[in-house]
PDB file of C-alpha atoms in Angstrom:
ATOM      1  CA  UNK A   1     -47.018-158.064 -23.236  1.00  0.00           C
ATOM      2  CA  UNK A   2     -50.525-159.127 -22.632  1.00  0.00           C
ATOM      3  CA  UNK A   3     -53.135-158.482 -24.883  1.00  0.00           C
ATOM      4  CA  UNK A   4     -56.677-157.280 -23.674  1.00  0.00           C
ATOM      5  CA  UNK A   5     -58.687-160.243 -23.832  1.00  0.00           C
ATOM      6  CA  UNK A   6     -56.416-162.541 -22.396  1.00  0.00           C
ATOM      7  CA  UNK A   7     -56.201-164.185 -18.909  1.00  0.00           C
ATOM      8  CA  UNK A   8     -53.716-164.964 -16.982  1.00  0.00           C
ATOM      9  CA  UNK A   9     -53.914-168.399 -14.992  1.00  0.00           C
ATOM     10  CA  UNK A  10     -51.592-168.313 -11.954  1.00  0.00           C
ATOM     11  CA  UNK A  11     -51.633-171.755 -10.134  1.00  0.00           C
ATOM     12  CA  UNK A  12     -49.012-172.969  -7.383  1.00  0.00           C
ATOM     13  CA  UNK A  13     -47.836-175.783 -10.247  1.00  0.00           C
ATOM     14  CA  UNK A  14     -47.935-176.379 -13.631  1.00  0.00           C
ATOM     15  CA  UNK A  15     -47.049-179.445 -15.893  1.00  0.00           C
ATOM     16  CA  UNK A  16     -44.559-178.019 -18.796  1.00  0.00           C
ATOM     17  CA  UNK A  17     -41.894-179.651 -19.880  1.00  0.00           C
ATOM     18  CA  UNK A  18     -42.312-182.995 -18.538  1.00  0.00           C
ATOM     19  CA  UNK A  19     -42.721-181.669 -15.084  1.00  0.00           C
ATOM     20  CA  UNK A  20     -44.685-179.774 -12.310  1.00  0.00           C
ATOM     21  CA  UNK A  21     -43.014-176.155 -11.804  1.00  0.00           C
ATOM     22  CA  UNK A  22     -43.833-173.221  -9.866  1.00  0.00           C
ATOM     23  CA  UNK A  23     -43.846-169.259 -10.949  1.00  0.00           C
ATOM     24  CA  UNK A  24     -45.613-170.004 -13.647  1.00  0.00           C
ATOM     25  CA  UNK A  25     -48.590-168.564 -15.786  1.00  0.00           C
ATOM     26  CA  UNK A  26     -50.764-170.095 -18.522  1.00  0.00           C
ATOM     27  CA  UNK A  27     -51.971-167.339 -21.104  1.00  0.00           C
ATOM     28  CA  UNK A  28     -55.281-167.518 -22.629  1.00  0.00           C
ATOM     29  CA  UNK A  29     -56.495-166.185 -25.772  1.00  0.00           C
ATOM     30  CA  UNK A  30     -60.428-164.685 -25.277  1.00  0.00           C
ATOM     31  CA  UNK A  31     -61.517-167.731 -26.922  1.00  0.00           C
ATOM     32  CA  UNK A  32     -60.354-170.159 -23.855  1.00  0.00           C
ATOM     33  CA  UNK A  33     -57.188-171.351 -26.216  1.00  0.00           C
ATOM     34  CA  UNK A  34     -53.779-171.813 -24.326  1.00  0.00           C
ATOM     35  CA  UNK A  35     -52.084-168.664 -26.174  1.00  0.00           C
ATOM     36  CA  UNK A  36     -48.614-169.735 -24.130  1.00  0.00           C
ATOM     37  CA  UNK A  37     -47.169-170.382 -21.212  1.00  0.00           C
ATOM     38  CA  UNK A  38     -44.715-167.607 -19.314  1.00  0.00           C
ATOM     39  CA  UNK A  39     -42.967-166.703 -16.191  1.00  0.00           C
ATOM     40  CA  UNK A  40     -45.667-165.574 -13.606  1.00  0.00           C
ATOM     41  CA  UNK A  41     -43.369-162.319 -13.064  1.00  0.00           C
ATOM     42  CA  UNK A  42     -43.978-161.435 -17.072  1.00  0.00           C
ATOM     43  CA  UNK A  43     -48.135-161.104 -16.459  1.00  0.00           C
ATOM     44  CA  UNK A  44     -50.008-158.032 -15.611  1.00  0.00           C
ATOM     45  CA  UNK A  45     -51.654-158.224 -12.699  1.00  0.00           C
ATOM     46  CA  UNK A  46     -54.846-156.462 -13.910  1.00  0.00           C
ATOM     47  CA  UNK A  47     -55.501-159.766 -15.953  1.00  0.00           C
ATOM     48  CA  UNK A  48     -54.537-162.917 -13.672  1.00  0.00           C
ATOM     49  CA  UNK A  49     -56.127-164.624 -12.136  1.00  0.00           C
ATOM     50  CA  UNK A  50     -54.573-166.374  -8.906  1.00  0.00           C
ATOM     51  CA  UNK A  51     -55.275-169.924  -8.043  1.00  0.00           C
ATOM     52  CA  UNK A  52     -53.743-170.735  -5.155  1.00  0.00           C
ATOM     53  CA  UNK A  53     -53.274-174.287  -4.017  1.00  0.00           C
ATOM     54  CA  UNK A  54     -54.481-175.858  -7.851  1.00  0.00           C
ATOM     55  CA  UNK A  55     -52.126-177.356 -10.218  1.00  0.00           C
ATOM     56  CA  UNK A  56     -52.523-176.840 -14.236  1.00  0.00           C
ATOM     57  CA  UNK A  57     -51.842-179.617 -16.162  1.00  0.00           C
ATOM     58  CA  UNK A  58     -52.821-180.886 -20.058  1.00  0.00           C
ATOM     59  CA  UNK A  59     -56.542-182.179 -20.202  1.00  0.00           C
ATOM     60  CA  UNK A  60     -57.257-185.812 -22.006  1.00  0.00           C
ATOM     61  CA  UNK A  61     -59.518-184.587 -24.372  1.00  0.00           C
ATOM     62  CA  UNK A  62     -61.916-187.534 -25.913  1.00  0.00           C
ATOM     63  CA  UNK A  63     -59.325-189.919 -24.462  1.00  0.00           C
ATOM     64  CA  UNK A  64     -60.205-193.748 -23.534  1.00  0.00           C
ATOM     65  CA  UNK A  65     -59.129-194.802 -20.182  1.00  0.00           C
ATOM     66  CA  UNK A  66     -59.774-197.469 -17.408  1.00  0.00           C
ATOM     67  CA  UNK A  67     -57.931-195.601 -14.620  1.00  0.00           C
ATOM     68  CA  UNK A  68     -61.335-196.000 -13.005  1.00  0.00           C
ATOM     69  CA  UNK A  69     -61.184-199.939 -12.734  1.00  0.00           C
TER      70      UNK A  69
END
């Protein structure tokens, strides 16, 4: 069960578990915070938000990279 101020992020994908899957949700706490991460079926409506044709996957936060060069 959802609590009030959290959102519901319904993307076509996300990354969990080592791989992209669909019918998915990623729960947010009201402060932004991944609260967890549950079928898409198990969210109420009232609080998703649909993003349709996006992916959700883990950010590199302060992370070094050259994948530019």
């Amino acid at each position: 069960m959802m609590k009030q101020d959290e959102v519901a992020w319904l993307p076509d994908l996300v990354y969990t578990g080592g791989r992209f899957q669909s019918g998915m949700a990623v729960v947010c706490d009201g402060a932004g915070r991944v609260a967890r991460i549950e079928s898409a079926g198990e969210v109420e409506e009232s609080n998703a938000v649909r993003l349709k044709g996006r992916a959700l996957l883990p950010g590199l936060i302060n992370a070094h990279s050259h994948a530019f060069q």
